[in-house]
Coordinates of C-alpha atoms and ligand atoms in Angstrom, one line a residue:
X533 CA -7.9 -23.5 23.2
X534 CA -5.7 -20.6 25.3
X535 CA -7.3 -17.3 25.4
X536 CA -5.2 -15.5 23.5
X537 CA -5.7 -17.8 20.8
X538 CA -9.2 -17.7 21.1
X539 CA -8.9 -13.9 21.0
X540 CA -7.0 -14.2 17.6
X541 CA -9.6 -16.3 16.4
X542 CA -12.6 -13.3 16.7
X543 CA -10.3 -11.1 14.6
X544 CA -11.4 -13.0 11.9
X545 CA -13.2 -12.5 9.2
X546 CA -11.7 -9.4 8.8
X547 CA -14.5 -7.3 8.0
X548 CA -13.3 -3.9 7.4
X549 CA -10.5 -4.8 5.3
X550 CA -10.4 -8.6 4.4
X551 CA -6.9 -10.7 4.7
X552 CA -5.9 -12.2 1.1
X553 CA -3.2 -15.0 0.7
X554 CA -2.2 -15.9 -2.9
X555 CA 0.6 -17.3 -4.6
X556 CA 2.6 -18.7 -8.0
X557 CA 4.9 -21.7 -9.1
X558 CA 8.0 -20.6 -9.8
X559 CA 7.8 -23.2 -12.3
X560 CA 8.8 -20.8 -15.2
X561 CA 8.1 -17.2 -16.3
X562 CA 4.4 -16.6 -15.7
X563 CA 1.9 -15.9 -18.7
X564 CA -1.2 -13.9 -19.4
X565 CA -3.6 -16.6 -17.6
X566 CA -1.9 -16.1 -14.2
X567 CA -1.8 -12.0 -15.0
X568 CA -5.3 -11.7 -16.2
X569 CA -6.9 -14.7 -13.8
X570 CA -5.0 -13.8 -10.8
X571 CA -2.2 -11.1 -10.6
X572 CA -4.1 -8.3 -12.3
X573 CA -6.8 -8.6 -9.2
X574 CA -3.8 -8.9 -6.5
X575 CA -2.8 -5.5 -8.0
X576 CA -6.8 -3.8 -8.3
X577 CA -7.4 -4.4 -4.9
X578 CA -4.2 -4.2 -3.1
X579 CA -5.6 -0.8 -1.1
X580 CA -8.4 -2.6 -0.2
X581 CA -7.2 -5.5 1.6
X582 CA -4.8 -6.4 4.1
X583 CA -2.4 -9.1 1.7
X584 CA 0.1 -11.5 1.9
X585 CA 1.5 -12.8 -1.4
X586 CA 4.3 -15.7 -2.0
X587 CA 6.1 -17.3 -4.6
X588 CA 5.0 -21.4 -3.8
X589 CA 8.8 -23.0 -4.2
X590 CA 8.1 -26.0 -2.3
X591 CA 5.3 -26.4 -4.5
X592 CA 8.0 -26.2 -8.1
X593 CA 9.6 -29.7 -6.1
X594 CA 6.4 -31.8 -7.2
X595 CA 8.3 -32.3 -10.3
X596 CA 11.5 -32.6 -9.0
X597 CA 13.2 -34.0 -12.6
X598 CA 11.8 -31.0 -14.3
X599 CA 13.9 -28.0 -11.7
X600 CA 17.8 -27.7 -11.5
X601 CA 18.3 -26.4 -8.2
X602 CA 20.4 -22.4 -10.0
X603 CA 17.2 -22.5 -12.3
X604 CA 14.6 -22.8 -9.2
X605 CA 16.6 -19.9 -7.1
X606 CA 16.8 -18.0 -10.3
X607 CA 13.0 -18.5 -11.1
X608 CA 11.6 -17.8 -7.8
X609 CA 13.4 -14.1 -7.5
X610 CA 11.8 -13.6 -11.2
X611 CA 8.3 -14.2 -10.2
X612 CA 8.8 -12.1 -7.2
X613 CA 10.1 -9.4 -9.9
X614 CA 7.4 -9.9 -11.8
X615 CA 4.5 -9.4 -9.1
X616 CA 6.4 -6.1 -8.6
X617 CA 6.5 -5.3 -12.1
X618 CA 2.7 -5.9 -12.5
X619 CA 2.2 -3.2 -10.0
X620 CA 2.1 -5.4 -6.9
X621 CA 3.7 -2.7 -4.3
X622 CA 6.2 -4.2 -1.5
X623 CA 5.0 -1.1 0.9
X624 CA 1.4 -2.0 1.0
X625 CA 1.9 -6.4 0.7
X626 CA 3.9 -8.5 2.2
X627 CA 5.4 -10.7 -0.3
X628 CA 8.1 -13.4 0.0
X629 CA 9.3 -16.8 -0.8
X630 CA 7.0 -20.0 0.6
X631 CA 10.7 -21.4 1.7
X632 CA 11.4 -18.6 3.8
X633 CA 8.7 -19.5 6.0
X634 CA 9.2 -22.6 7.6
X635 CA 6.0 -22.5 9.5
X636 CA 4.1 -23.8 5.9
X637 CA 6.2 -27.1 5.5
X638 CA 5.4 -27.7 9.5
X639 CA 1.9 -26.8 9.4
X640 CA 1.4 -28.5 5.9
X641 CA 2.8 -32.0 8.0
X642 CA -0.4 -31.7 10.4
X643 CA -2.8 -30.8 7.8
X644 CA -1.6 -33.9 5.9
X645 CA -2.7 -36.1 8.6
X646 CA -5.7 -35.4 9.4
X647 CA -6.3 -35.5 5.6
X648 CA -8.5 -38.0 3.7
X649 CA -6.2 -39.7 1.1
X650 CA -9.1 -40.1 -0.8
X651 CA -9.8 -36.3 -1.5
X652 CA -6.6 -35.8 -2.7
X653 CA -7.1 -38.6 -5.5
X654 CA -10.3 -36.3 -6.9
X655 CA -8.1 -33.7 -7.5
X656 CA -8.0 -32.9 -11.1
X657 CA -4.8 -31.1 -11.3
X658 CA -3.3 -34.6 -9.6
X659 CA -5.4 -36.5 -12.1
X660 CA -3.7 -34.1 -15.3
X661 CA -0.2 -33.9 -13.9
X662 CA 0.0 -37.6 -13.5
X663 CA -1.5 -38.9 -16.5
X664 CA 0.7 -41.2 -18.7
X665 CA 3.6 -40.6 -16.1
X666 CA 4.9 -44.2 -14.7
X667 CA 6.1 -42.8 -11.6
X668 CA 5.1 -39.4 -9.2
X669 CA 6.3 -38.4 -6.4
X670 CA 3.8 -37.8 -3.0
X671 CA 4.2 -34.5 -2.8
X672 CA 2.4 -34.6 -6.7
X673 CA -0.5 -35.8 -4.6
X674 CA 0.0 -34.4 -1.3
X675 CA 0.5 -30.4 -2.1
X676 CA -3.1 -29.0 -2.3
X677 CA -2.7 -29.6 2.0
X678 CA 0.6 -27.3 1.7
X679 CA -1.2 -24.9 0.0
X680 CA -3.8 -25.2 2.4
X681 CA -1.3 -24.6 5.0
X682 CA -0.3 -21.5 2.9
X683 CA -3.6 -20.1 3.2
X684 CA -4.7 -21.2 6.7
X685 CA -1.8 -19.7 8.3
X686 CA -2.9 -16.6 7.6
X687 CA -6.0 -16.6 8.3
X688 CA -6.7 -15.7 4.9
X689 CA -10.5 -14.7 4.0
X690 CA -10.1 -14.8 0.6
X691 CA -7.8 -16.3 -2.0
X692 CA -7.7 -14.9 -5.5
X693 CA -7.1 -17.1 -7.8
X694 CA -8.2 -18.2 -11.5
X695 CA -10.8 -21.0 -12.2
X696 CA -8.2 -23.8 -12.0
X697 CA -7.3 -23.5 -8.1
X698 CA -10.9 -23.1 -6.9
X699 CA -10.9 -26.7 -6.2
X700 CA -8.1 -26.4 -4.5
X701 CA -9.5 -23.8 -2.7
X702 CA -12.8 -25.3 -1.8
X703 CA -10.5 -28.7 -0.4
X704 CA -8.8 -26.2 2.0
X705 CA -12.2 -25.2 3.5
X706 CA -12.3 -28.7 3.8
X707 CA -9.3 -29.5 5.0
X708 CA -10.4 -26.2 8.1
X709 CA -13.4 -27.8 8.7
X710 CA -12.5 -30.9 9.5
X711 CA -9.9 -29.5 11.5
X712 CA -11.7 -27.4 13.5
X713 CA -14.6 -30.3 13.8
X714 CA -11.9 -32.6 15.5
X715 CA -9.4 -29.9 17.2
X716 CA -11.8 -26.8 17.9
X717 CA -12.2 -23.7 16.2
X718 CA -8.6 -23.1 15.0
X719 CA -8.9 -21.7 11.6
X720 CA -10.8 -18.8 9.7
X721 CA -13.1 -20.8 6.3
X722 CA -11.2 -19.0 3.1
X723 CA -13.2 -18.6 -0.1
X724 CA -12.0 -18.5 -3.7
X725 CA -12.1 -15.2 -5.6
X726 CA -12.2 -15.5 -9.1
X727 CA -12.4 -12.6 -11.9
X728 CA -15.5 -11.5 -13.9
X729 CA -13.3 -12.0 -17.3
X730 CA -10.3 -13.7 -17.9
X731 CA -10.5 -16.7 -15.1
X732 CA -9.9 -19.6 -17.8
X733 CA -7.5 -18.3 -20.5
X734 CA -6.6 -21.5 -22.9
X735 CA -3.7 -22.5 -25.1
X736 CA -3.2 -20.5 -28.0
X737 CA -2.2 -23.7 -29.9
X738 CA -4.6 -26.2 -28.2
X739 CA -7.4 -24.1 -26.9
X740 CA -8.7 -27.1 -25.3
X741 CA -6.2 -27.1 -23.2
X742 CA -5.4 -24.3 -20.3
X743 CA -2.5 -22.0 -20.4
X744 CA 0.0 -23.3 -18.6
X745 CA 3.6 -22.9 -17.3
X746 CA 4.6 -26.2 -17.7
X747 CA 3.1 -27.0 -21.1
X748 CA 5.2 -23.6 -22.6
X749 CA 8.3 -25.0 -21.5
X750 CA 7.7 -28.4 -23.9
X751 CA 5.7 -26.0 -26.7
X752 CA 6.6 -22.7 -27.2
X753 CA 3.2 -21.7 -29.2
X754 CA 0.9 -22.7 -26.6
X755 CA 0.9 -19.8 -24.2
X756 CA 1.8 -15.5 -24.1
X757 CA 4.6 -15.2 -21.4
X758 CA 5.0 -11.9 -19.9
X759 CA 8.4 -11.5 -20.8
X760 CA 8.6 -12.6 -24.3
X761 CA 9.9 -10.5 -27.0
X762 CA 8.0 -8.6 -29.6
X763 CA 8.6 -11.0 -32.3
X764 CA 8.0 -13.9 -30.5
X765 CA 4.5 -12.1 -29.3
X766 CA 3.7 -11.9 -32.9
X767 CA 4.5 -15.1 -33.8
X768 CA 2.7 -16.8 -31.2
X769 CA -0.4 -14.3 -31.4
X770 CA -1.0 -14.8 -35.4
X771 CA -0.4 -18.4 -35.0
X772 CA -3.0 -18.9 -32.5
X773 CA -5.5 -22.0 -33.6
X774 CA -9.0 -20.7 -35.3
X775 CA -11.0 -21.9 -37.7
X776 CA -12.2 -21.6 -41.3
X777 CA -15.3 -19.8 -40.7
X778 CA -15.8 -15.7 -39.9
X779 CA -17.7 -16.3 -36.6
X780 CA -17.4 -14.0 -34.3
X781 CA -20.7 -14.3 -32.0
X782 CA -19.0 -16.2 -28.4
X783 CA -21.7 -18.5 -28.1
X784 CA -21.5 -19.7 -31.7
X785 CA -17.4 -19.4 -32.2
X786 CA -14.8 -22.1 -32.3
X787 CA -12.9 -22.3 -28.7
X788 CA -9.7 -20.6 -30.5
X789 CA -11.8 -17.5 -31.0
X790 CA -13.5 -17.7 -28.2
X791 CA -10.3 -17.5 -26.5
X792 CA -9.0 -14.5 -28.2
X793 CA -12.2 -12.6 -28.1
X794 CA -11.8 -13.4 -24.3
X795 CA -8.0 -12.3 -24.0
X796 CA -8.8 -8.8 -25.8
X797 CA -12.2 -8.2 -24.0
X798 CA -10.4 -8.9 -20.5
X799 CA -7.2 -6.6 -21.5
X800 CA -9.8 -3.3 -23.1
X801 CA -11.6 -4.0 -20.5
X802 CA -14.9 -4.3 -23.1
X803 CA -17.7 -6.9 -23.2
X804 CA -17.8 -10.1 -25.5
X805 CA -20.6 -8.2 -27.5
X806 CA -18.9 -4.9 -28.2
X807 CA -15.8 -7.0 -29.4
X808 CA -17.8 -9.3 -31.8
X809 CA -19.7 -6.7 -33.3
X810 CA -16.6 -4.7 -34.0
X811 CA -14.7 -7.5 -35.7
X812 CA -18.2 -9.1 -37.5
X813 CA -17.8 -9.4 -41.2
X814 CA -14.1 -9.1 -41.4
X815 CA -10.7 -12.0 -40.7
X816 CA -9.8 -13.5 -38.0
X817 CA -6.6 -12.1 -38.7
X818 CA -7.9 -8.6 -38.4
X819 CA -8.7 -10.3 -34.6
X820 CA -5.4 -11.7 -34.0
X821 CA -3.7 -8.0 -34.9
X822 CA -5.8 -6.7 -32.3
X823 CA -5.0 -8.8 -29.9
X824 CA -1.1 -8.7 -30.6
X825 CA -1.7 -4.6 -29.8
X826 CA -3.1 -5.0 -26.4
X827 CA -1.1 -7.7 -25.4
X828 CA 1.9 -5.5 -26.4
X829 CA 0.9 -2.7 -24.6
X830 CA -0.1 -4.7 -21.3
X831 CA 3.5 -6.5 -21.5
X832 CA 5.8 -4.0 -22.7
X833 CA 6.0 -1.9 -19.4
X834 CA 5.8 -5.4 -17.4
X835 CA 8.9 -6.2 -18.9
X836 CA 10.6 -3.0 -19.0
X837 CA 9.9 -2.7 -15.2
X838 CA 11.3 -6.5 -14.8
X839 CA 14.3 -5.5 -16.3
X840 CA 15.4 -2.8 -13.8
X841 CA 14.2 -4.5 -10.8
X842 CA 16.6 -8.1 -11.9
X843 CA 19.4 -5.7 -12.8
X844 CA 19.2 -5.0 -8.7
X845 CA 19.5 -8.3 -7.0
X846 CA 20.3 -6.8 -3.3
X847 CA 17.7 -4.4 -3.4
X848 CA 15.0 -7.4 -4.4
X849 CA 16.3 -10.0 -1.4
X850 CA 16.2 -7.1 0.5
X851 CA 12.4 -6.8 0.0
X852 CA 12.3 -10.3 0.2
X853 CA 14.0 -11.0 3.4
X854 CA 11.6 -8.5 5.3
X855 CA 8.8 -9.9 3.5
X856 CA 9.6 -13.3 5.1
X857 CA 9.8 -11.9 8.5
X858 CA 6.7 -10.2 8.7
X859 CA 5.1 -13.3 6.9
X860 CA 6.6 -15.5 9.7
X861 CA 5.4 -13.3 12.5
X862 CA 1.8 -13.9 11.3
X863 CA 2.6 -17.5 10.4
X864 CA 3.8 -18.4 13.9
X865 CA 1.3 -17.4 15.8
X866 CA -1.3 -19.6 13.9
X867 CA 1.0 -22.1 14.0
X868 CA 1.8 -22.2 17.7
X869 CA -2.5 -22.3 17.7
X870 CA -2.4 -25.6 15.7
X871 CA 0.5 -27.3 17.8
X872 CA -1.6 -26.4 20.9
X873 CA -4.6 -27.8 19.3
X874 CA -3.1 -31.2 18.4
X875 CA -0.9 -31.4 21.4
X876 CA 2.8 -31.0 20.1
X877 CA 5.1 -28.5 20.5
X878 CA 4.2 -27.9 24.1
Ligands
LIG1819 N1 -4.8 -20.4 -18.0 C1 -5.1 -19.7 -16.9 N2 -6.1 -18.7 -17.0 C2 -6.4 -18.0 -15.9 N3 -5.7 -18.2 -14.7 C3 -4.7 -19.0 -14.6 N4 -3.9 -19.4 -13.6 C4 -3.1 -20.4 -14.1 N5 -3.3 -20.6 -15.4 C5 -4.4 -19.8 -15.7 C6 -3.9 -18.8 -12.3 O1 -2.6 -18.3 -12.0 C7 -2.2 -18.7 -10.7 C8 -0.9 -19.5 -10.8 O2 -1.0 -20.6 -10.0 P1 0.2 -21.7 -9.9 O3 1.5 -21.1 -10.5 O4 0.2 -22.1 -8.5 O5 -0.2 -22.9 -10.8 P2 -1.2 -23.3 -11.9 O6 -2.6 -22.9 -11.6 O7 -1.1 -24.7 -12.1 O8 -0.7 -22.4 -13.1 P3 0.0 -22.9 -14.4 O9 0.4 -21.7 -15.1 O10 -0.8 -23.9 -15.1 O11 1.4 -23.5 -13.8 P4 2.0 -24.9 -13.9 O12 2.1 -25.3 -15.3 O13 3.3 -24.7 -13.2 O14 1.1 -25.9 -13.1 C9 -3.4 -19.4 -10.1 O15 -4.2 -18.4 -9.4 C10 -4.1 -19.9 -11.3 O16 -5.5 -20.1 -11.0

């Protein structure tokens, strides 16, 4: 290892103010489970930590039938919007598109091979996604190592994410270790950050099943996006799955209402407790009105903000484009690290 990348190494971690990498799918509009298990705590702590946060396009190709090429530009600018209409400010973060920043595809290539294929197979989002399918495609199996990449490059010390990715997270620790074990120390060890409340937010039609981007576009009851309209809110909200019984205690309620006593208490910002009591002895729709309130007044300035900030399309590349160059300032350098280590690039 040179000394200057030795020297970037001790940076890290970074005590004072820790570095944070994150990121979406562009795979469709986002919905309440990425806002209240990730995005809300990008926003919270954004004065408190030195972050980087992009939009994972290369990562919406794992299902290559399921993207036209207008739709995929079109969707990653609108989950950019929508990290900016949640509050995420483009002075204080660098944000920017994964394909914008070559360095992840070229990194991702020598994380792959020094990769155990057999790690990737325990994956369970790799196990879900492929299920019933009769044909994947690698990259299906292969992208936790390009979100590793995403991560590693920046020497990212913590990774905020909801419940879902903390496998991935723990398999890019991995994935550094054994890097570091066969190169030298060449990357900082990230850690998963997950929220107090609202980490695992479930279907509202199948509360078995996690909220998810993908599922909404085949079932449009199953999850809350953060653009839908008021009447389509409502409908999904006082549709939601419960039960026939009144129980509102968490430990003893259905999973349906233990997901909408867990969507309200995570938006009032209120315990499980406080909720149940309240709503003991009366309807679950009583619960579901509640719900439909808080979500409405959580989404309603989301949107409104969205709307302005698509209706300027230069101004939003413009943020994106110097995004992407200070991202690729960082990336580089960890890069040019790597190639050193493994002996390319020279
Ligand atoms: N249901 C959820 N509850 C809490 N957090 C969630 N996240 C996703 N679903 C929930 C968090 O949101 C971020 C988005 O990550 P992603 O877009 O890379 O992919 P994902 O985790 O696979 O999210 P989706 O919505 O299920 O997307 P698709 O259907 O495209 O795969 C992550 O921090 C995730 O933990």
């Amino acid at each position: 290892m040179t000394d200057s990348a030795a020297a970037a190494l001790r940076e890290a971690p970074h005590v004072d103010r820790p570095r944070v990498l994150s990121g979406m799918q562009p795979t469709d509009a986002l919905h309440l489970g990425n806002y209240l298990g990730a995005l809300r705590q990008w926003v919270e702590r954004q004065d408190e930590r030195d972050a980087l946060f992009c939009v994972v396009d290369l990562h919406a190709l794992t299902v290559p039938e399921a993207v036209d090429p207008a739709t995929l530009r079109h969707r990653s600018r609108a989950v950019a919007a929508l990290y900016f209409a949640c509050g995420l400010d483009p002075e204080r973060n660098v944000v920017f598109l994964q394909s914008h920043v070559p360095e992840h595809a070229e990194c991702s290539w020598i994380l792959t091979c020094t990769t155990p294929l057999g790690w990737l197979y325990r994956m369970t989002q790799f196990k879900a996604k492929s299920e019933g399918r009769d044909s994947v495609g690698a990259g299906l199996l292969t992208y936790p190592v390009l979100q590793a990449a995403d991560i590693l490059l920046y020497d990212a010390d913590e990774v905020p994410v909801g419940e879902d990715q903390v496998q991935h997270v723990e398999l890019t620790r991995d994935i550094a270790m054994r890097f570091n074990h066969l190169f030298g120390d060449t990357f900082v060890l990230p850690r998963a950050v997950v929220p107090a409340a609202g980490a695992r937010i479930m279907g509202l039609d199948d509360p078995t099943e996690k909220m998810s981007k993908s599922i909404m576009v085949e079932r449009p009851g199953h999850g809350i996006g953060l653009l839908d309209p008021p009447d389509v809110l409502k409908k999904t909200i006082m549709s939601a799955v419960t039960d026939s019984q009144r129980e509102f205690r968490f430990e003893h309620a259905s999973p349906g209402v233990r997901n909408l006593l867990t969507i309200l208490a995570s938006l009032v910002g209120e315990s499980h407790e406080t909720i149940s009591e309240r709503f003991g002895g009366r309807g679950y729709g009583d619960l579901k009105k509640a719900v439909l309130e808080a979500v409405s007044e959580t989404v309603t300035p989301i949107r409104e903000r969205f709307e302005a900030l698509m209706d300027d399309p230069v101004e939003l590349d413009r943020i994106l484009e110097r995004g992407a160059a200070a991202a690729r300032e960082r990336a580089s350098a960890t890069l040019q690290r790597v190639k050193a280590a493994v002996g390319v690039g020279g």
